[in-house]
Each structure stands twice: as structure tokens, then as C-alpha cells.
PDB file of C-alpha atoms in Angstrom:
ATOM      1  CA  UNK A  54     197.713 -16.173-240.291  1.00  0.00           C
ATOM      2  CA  UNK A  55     200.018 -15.636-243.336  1.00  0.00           C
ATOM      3  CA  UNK A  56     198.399 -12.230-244.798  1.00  0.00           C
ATOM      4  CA  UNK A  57     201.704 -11.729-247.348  1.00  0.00           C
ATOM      5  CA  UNK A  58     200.362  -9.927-250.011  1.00  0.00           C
ATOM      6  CA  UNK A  59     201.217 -12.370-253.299  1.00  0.00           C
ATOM      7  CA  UNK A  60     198.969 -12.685-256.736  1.00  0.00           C
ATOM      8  CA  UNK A  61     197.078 -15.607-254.934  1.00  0.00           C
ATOM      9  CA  UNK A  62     196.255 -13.889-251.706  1.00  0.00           C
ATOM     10  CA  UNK A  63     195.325 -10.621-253.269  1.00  0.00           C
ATOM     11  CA  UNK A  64     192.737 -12.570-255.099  1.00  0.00           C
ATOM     12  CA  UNK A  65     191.547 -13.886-251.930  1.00  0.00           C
ATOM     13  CA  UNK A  66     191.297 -11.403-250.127  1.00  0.00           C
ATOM     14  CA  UNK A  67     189.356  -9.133-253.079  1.00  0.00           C
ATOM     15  CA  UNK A  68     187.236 -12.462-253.512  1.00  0.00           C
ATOM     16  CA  UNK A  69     186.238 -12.137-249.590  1.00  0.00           C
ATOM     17  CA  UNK A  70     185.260  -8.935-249.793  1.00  0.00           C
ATOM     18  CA  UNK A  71     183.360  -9.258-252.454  1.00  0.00           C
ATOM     19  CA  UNK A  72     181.269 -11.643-251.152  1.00  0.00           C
ATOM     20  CA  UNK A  73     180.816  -9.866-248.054  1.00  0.00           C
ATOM     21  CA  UNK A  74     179.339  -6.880-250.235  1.00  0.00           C
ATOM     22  CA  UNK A  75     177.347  -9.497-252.163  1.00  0.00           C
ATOM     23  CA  UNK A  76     175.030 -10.438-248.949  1.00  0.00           C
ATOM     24  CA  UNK A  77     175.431  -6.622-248.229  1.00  0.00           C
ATOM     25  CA  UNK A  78     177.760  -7.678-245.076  1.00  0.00           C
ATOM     26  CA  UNK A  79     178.856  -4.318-245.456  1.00  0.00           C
ATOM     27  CA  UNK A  80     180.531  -3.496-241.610  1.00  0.00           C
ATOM     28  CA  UNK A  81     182.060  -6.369-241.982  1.00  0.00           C
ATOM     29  CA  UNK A  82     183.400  -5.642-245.265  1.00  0.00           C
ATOM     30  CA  UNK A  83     184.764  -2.369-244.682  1.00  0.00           C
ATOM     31  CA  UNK A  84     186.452  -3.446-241.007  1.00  0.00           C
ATOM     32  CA  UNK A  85     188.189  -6.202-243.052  1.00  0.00           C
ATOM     33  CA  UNK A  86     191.661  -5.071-243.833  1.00  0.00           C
ATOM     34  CA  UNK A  87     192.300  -3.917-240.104  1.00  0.00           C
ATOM     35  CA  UNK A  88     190.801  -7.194-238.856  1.00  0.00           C
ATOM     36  CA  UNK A  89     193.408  -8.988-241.238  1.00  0.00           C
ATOM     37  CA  UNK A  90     196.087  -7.279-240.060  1.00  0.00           C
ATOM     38  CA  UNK A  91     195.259  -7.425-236.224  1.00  0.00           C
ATOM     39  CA  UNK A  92     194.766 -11.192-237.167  1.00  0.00           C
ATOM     40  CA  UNK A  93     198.200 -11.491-238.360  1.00  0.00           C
ATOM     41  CA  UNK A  94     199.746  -9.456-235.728  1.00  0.00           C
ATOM     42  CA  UNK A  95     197.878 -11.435-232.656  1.00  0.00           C
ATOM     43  CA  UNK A  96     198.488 -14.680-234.139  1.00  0.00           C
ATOM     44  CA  UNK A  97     194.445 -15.480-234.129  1.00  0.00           C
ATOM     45  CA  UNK A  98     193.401 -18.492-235.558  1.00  0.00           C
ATOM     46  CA  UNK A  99     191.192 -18.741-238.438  1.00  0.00           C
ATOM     47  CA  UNK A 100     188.143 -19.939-236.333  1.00  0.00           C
ATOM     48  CA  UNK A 101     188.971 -16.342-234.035  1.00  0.00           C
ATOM     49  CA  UNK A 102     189.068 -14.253-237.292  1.00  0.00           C
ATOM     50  CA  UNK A 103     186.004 -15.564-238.861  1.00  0.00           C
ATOM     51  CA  UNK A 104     184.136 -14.930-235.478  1.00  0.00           C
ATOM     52  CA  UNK A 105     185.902 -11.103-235.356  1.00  0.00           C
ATOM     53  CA  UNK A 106     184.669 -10.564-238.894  1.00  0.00           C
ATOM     54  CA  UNK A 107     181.374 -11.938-238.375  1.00  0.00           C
ATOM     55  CA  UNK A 108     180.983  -9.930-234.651  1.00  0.00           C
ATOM     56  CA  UNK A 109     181.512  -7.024-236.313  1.00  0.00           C
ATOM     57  CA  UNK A 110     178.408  -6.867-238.380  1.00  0.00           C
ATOM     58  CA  UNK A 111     176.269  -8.330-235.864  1.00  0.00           C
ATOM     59  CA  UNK A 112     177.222  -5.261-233.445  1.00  0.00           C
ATOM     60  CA  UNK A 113     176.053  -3.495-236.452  1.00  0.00           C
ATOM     61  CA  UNK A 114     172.875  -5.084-237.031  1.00  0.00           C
ATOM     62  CA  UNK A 115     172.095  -4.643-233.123  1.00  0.00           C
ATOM     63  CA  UNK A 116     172.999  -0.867-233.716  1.00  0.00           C
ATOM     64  CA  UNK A 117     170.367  -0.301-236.657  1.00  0.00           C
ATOM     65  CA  UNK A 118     167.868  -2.301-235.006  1.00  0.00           C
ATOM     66  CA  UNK A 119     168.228  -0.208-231.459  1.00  0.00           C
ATOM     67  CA  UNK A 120     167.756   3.119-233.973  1.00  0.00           C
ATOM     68  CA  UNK A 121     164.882   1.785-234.981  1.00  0.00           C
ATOM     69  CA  UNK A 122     163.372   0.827-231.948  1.00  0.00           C
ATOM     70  CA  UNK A 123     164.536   4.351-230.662  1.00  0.00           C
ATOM     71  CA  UNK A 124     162.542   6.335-233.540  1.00  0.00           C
ATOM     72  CA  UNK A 125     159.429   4.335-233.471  1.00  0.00           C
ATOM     73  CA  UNK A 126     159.081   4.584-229.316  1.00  0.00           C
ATOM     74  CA  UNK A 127     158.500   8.371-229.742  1.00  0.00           C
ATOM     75  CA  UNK A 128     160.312   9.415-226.381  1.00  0.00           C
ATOM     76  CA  UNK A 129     160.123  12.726-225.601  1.00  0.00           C
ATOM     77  CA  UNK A 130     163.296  13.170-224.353  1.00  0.00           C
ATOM     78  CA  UNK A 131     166.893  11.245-223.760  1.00  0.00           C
ATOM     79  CA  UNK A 132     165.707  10.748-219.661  1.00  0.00           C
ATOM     80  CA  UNK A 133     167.369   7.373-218.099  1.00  0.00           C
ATOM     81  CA  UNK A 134     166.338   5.407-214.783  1.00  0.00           C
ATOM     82  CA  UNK A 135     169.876   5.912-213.761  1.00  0.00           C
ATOM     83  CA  UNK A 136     169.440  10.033-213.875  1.00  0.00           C
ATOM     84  CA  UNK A 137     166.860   9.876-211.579  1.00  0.00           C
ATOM     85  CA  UNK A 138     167.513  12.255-208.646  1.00  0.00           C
ATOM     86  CA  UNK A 139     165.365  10.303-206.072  1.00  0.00           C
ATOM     87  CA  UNK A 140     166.659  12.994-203.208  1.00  0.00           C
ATOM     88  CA  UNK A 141     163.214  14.591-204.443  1.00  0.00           C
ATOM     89  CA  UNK A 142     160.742  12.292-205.029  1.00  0.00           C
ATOM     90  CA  UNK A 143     159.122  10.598-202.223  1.00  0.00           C
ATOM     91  CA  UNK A 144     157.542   7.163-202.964  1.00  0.00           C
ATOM     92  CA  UNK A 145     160.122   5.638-205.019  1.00  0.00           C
ATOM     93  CA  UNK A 146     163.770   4.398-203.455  1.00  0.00           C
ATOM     94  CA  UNK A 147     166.596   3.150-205.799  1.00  0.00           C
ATOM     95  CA  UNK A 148     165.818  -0.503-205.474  1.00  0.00           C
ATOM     96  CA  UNK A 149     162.731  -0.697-207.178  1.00  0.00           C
ATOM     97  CA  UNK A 150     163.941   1.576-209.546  1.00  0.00           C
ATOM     98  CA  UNK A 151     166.974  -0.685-210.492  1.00  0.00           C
ATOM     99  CA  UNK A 152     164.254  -3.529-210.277  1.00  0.00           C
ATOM    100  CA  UNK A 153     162.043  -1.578-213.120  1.00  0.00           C
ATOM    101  CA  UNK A 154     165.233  -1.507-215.043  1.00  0.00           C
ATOM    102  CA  UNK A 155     165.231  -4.748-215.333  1.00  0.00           C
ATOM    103  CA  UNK A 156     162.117  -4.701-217.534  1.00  0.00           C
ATOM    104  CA  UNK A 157     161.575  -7.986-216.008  1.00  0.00           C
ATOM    105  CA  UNK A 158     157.540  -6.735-214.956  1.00  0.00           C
ATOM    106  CA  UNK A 159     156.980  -6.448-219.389  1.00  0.00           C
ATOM    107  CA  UNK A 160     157.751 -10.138-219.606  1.00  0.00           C
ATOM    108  CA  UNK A 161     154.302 -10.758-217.429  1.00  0.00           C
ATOM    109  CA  UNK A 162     152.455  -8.312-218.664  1.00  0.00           C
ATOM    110  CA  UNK A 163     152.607  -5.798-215.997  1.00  0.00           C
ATOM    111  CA  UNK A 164     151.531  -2.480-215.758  1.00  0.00           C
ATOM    112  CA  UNK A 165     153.065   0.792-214.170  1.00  0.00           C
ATOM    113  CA  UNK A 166     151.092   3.931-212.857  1.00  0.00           C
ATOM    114  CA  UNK A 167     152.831   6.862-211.619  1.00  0.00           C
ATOM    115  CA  UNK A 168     150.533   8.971-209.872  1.00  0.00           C
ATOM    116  CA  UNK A 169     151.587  12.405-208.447  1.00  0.00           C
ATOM    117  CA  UNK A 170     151.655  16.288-208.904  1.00  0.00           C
ATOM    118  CA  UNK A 171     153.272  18.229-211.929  1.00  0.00           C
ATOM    119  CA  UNK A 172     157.118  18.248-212.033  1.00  0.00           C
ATOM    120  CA  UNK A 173     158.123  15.424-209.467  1.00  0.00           C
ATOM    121  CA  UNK A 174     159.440  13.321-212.381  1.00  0.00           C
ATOM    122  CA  UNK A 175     156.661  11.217-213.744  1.00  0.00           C
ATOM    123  CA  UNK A 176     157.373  11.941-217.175  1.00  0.00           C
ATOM    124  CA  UNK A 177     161.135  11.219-216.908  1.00  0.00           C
ATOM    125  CA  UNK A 178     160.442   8.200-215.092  1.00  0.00           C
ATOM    126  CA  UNK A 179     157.692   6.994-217.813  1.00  0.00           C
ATOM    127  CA  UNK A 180     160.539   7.807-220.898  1.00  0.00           C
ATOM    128  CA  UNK A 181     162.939   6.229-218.621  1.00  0.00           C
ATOM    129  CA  UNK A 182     161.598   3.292-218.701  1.00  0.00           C
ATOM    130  CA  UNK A 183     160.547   2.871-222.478  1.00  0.00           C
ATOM    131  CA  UNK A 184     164.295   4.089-223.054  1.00  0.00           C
ATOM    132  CA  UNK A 185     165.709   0.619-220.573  1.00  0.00           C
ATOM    133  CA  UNK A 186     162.839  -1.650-222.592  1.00  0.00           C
ATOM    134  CA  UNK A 187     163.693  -0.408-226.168  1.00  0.00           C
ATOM    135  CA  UNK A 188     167.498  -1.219-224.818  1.00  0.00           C
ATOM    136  CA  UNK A 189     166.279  -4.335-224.102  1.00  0.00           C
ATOM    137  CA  UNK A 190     165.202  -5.506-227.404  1.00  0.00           C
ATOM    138  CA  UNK A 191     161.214  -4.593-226.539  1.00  0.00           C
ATOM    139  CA  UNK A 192     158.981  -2.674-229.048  1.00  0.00           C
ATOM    140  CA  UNK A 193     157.704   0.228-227.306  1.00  0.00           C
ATOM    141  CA  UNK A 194     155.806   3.241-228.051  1.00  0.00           C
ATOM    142  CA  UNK A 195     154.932   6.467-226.387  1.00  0.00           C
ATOM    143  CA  UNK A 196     152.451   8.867-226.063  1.00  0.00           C
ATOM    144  CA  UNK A 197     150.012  11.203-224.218  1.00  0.00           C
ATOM    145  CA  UNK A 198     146.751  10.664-223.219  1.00  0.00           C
ATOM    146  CA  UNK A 199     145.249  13.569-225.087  1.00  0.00           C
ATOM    147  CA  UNK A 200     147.354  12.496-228.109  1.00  0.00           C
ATOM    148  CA  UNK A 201     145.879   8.666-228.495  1.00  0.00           C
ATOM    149  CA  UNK A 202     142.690   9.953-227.590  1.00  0.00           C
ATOM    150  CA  UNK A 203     142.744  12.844-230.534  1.00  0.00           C
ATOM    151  CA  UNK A 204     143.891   9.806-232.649  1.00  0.00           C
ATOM    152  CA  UNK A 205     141.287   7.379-232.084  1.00  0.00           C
ATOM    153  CA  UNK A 206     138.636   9.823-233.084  1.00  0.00           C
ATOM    154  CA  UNK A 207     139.936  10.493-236.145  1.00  0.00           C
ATOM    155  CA  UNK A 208     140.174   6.853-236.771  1.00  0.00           C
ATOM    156  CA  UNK A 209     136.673   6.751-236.093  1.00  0.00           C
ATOM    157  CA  UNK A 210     135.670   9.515-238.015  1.00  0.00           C
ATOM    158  CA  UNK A 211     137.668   7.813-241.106  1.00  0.00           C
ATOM    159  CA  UNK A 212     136.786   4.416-240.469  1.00  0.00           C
ATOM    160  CA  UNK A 213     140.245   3.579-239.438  1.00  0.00           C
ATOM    161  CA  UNK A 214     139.411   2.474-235.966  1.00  0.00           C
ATOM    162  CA  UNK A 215     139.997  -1.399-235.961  1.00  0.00           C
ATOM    163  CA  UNK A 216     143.513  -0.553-237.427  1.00  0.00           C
ATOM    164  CA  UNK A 217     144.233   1.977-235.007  1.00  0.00           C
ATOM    165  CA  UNK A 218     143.281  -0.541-232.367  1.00  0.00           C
ATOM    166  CA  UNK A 219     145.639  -2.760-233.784  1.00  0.00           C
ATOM    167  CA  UNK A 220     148.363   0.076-233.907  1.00  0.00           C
ATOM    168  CA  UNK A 221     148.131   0.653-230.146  1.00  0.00           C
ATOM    169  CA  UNK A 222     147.821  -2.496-229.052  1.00  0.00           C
ATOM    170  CA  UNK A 223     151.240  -3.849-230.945  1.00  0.00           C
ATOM    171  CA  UNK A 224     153.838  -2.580-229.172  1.00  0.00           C
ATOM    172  CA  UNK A 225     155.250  -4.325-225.713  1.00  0.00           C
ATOM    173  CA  UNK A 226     155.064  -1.701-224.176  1.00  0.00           C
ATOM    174  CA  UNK A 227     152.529   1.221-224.240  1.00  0.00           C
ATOM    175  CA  UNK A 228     153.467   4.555-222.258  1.00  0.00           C
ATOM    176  CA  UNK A 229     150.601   7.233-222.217  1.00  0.00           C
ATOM    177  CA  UNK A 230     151.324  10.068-220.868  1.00  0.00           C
ATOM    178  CA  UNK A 231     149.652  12.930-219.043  1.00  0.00           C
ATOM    179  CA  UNK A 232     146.192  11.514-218.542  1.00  0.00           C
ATOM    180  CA  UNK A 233     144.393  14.035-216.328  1.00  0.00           C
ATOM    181  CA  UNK A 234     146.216  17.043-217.652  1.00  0.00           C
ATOM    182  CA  UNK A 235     144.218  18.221-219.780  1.00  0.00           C
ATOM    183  CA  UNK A 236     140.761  17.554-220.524  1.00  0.00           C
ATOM    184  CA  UNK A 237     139.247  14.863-222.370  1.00  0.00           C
ATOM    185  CA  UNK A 238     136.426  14.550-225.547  1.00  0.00           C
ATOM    186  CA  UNK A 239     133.794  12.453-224.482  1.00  0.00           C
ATOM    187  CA  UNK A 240     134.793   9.581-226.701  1.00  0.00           C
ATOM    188  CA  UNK A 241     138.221   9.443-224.755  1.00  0.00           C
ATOM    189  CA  UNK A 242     137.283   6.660-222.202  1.00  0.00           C
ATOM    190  CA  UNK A 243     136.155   4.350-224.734  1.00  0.00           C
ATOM    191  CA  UNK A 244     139.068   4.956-226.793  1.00  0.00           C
ATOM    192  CA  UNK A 245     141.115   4.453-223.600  1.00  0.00           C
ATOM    193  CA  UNK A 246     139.141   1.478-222.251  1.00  0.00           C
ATOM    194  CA  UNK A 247     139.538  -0.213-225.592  1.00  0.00           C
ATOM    195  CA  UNK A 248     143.358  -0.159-225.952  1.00  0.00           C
ATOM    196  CA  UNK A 249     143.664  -1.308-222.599  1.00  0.00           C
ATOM    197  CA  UNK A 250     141.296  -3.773-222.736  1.00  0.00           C
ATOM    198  CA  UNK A 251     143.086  -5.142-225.982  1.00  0.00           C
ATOM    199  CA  UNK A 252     146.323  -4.985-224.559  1.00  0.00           C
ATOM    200  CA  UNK A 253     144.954  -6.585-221.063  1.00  0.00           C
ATOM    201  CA  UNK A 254     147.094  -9.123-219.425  1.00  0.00           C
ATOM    202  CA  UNK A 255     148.903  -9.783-222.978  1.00  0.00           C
ATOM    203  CA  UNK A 256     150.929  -6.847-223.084  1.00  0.00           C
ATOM    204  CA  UNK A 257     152.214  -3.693-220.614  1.00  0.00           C
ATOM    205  CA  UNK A 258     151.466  -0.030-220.286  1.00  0.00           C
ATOM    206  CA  UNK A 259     152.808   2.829-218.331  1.00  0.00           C
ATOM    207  CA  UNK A 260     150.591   5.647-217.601  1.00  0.00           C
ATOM    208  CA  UNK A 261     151.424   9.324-215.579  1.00  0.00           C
ATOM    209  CA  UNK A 262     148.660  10.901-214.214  1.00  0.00           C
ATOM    210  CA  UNK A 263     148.278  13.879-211.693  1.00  0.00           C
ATOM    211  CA  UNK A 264     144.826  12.730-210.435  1.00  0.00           C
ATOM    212  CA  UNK A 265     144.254   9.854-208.037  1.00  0.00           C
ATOM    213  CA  UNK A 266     142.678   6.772-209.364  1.00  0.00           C
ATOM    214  CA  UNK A 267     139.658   7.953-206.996  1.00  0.00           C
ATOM    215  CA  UNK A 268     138.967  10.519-209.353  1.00  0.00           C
ATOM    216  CA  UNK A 269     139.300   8.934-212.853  1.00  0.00           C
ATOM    217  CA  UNK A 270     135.960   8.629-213.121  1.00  0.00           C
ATOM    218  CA  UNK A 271     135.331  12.511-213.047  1.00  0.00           C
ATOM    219  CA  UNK A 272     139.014  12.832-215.733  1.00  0.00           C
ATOM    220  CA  UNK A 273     136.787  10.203-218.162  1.00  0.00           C
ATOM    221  CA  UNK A 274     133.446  11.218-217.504  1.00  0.00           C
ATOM    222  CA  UNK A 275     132.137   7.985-217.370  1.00  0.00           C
ATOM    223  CA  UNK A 276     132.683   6.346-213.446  1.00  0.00           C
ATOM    224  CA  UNK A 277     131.902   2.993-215.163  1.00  0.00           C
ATOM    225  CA  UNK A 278     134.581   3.009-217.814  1.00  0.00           C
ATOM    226  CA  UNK A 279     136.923   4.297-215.511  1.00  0.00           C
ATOM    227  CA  UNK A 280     135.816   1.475-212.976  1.00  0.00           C
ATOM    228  CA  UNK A 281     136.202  -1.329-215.780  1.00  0.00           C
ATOM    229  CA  UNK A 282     139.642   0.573-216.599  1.00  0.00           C
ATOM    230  CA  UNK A 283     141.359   0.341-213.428  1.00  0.00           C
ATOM    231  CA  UNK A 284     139.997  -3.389-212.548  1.00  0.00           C
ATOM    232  CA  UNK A 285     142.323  -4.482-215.504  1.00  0.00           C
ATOM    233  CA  UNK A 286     145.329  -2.333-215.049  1.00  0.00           C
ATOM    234  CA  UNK A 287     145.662  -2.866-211.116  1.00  0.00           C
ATOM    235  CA  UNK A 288     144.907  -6.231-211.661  1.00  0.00           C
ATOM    236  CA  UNK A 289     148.702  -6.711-212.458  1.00  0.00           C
ATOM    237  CA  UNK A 290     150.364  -4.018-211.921  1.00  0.00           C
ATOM    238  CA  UNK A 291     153.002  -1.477-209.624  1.00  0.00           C
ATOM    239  CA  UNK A 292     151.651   2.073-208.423  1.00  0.00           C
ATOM    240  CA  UNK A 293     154.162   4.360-207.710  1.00  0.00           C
ATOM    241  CA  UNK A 294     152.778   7.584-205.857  1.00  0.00           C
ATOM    242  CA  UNK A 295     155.176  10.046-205.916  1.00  0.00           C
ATOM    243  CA  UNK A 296     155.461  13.111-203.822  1.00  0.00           C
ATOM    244  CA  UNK A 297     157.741  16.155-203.515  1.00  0.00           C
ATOM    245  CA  UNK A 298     158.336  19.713-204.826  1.00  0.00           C
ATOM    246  CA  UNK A 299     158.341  20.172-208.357  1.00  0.00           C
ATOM    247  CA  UNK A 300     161.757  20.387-210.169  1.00  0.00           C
ATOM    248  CA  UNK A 301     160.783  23.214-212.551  1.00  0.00           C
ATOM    249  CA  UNK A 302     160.085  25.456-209.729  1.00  0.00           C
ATOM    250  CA  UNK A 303     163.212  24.448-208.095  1.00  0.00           C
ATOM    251  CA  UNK A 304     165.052  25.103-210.665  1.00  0.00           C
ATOM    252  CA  UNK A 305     163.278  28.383-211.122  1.00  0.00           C
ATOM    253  CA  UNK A 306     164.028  28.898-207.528  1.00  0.00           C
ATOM    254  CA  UNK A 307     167.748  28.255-207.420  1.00  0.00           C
ATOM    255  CA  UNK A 308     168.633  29.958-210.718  1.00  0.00           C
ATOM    256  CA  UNK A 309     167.101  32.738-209.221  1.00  0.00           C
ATOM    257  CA  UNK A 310     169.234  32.717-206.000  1.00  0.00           C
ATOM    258  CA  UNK A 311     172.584  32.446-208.314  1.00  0.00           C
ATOM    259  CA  UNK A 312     171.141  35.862-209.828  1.00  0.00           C
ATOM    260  CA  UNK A 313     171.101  37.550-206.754  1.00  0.00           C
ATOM    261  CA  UNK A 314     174.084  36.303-205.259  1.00  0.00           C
ATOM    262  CA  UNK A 315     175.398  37.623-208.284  1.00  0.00           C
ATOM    263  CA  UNK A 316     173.961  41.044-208.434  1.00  0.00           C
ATOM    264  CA  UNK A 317     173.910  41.719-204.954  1.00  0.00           C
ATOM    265  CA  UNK A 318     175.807  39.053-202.602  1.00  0.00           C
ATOM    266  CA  UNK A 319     172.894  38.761-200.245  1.00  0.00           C
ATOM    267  CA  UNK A 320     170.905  35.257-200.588  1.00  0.00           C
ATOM    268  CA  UNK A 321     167.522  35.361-201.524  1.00  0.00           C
ATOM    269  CA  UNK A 322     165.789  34.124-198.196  1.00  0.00           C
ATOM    270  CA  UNK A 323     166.968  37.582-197.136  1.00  0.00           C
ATOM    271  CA  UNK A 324     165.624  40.019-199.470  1.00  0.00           C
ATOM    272  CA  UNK A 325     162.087  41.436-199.038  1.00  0.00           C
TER     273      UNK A 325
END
């Protein structure tokens, strides 16, 4: 492609780029003169450059629609599936974690429960997975259980429940965190049994929890919410129970034996 700079082709060229502005093509636009001149350089055809141009500001588009996927999902942190150090968790082995990356289990409506103590990774796991389905084009949102709960009765106290319902039950994927942690207003299971129950078999959740599903009833207060709960999410659904020492205190416990091998050489099993 001839890209001589002459009267006629300066025209074009300014006459391209405006028009790229004009339907706010702007990434394409502004890559322009360096995709003319590789053009030139590589011999492309004009079919080639057009689809350069063009797959520049569809990488762009993807880009601003992954931020906005990112901010709406709420994830607490930047965990990944990959990062995962299964060497301490028990229950969980690295193909069924690659198999969860797949986000293959959203497309029928699946739903995940991680069950296990504080600090063997539920949390990391739960973000892990919104952060592989937001990748993956799905609309996801997070949250804990104490948080959607709080919600809800404010909705109800402002007569904003049916479009809070609606809020929670939008998404692809729903992640609510740290049910059993901390307890619950009384109002909580129906708020609870209500999004699932909207969201049932349509779309997915992921929920942590530290208490077994034996006990839900006593985390709800209500045995037969909790009953009508469960029958819906284990209906379709993958239950990881996890098991191991918590991360935070092993952390806690190594930095600790860096100290003293740094103060006084000797390793920390062997002080009293």
C-alpha cells in the first residue's frame, strides 16, 4: 500500500480519520498512522489493513467492557484460581479447579458451596471464581451474607424490596460470602431464601460458609427456610469441603520464625 504523502493522499488519510472520530472509533483513530506505516512496510493488503484498524478498537471495546464487568462484580480482592496453593487445602485437587475455571457449571445454572473453617481459602476461591466468569464475558456480582441481608431490610423498610429482588437476582453469577460468620437479623433467611429462590435453576451462586449445611438451620433460625434453601441449591450444584490449617496463622507462624532466626539463630520449635 502506496502511503506517499501527496495533496490527494493527505486528504485521505485526514478524511479517514475523521470519520473514525465521527462514530467515536477513537483507538482506532489514534493507532492509525502506525498501522499505515506498518501497512506499507509489510506489504498488507487493503482487506489486512482494514481488519488491523478495525481489531484495534474491538480489543478496545473488550477492554472497557471487562472494566466494567470488573467494577460492578465487587471482588474483594485481585485472588485467581491459578494462585491457589492447593498444598493446603484438603478437599479440592487441581483438576476440578481448572474444571471451575472453565465456568462451564454457570452455563447450567450450577451452584458452588465451599464449606470449611476460617482461613483455608474459601474466600479466595469464591473471588477466584467471579474474577475467571467476569473474564469470561459473565455478569457477576459479589457479596457477603451479612451485607445482602443488611440490604434487603432496608429495601423493605423503604419499600424497595421487589427492586432489590430484581438487583440480586440479575447477575450470572451471585457470590455471597461469609454466611455463618457472623450472626444474622431474623429477616435474613427470607431475604436469603428469596434471592435464591428467584435465581433457582435460572442462574448460579457461590456461597462460603464455615458451618456445615447440618447446621444452617440454627445460622438462619428458621430449620424450614434453611431446609427449602438447601433443596434448591444442592439440587444442582458442587460442594467443596475444604480442610487444612488456616493461612493467616501460618503466615503468622512463619513470619515469626524468620524473626527469631533473625534475632537469635535458634528456630522457633526450640525456644521455650
Amino acid at each position: 500500500m502506496n502511503t506517499e504523502t501527496t495533496p490527494s493522499n493527505a486528504s485521505i488519510y485526514q478524511q479517514l480519520r475523521s470519520h473514525l472520530a465521527e462514530l467515536k472509533l477513537t483507538a482506532a483513530a489514534e493507532a492509525l498512522p502506525g498501522l499505515l506505516d506498518e501497512a506499507d512496510t509489510a506489504g498488507w493488503s487493503t482487506t489486512e489493513t482494514l481488519a488491523r484498524i478495525m481489531s484495534v478498537e474491538v480489543d478496545q471495546a473488550a477492554a472497557r467492557k471487562l472494566a466494567g464487568r470488573l467494577r460492578f462484580a465487587n471482588l474483594p480482592t485481585e485472588s485467581r484460581l491459578e494462585n491457589f496453593n492447593l498444598d493446603y487445602a484438603k478437599g479440592i485437587d487441581r483438576s476440578l479447579l481448572n474444571e471451575l475455571g472453565t465456568c462451564r457449571w454457570i452455563d447450567t445454572a450450577t451452584n458452588v458451596l465451599l464449606i470449611g473453617p476460617p482461613g483455608v481459602g474459601k474466600t479466595h476461591l469464591a473471588a477466584g471464581l467471579g474474577r475467571a466468569a467476569v473474564e469470561a464475558g459473565y455478569r457477576v456480582y459479589f457479596t457477603s451474607a451479612a451485607e445482602l441481608a443488611a440490604r434487603c431490610h432496608k429495601a423493605a423498610l423503604e419499600g424497595r424490596w421487589s427492586s432489590t429482588m430484581r438487583y440480586y437476582s440479575g447477575p450470572t453469577l451471585l457470590v455471597i460470602d461469609e454466611l455463618g460468620y457472623l450472626a444474622l437479623p431474623g429477616e435474613a433467611a427470607s431475604a436469603l431464601f428469596q434471592v435464591i429462590n428467584q435465581r433457582y435453576l435460572k442462574t448460579s451462586i457461590v456461597i462460603t460458609t464455615n458451618r456445615p449445611v447440618g447446621s444452617w438451620g440454627e445460622i438462619l433460625g428458621d430449620t424450614t427456610v434453611a431446609a427449602a434453601m438447601l433443596d434448591r441449591l444442592l439440587h444442582r450444584s458442587v460442594v467443596l469441603n475444604l480442610d487444612g490449617e488456616s493461612y493467616r496463622l501460618r503466615n503468622h507462624y512463619d513470619a515469626a520464625e524468620q524473626l527469631r532466626k533473625a534475632t537469635t539463630g535458634t528456630p522457633a520449635n526450640l525456644l521455650t
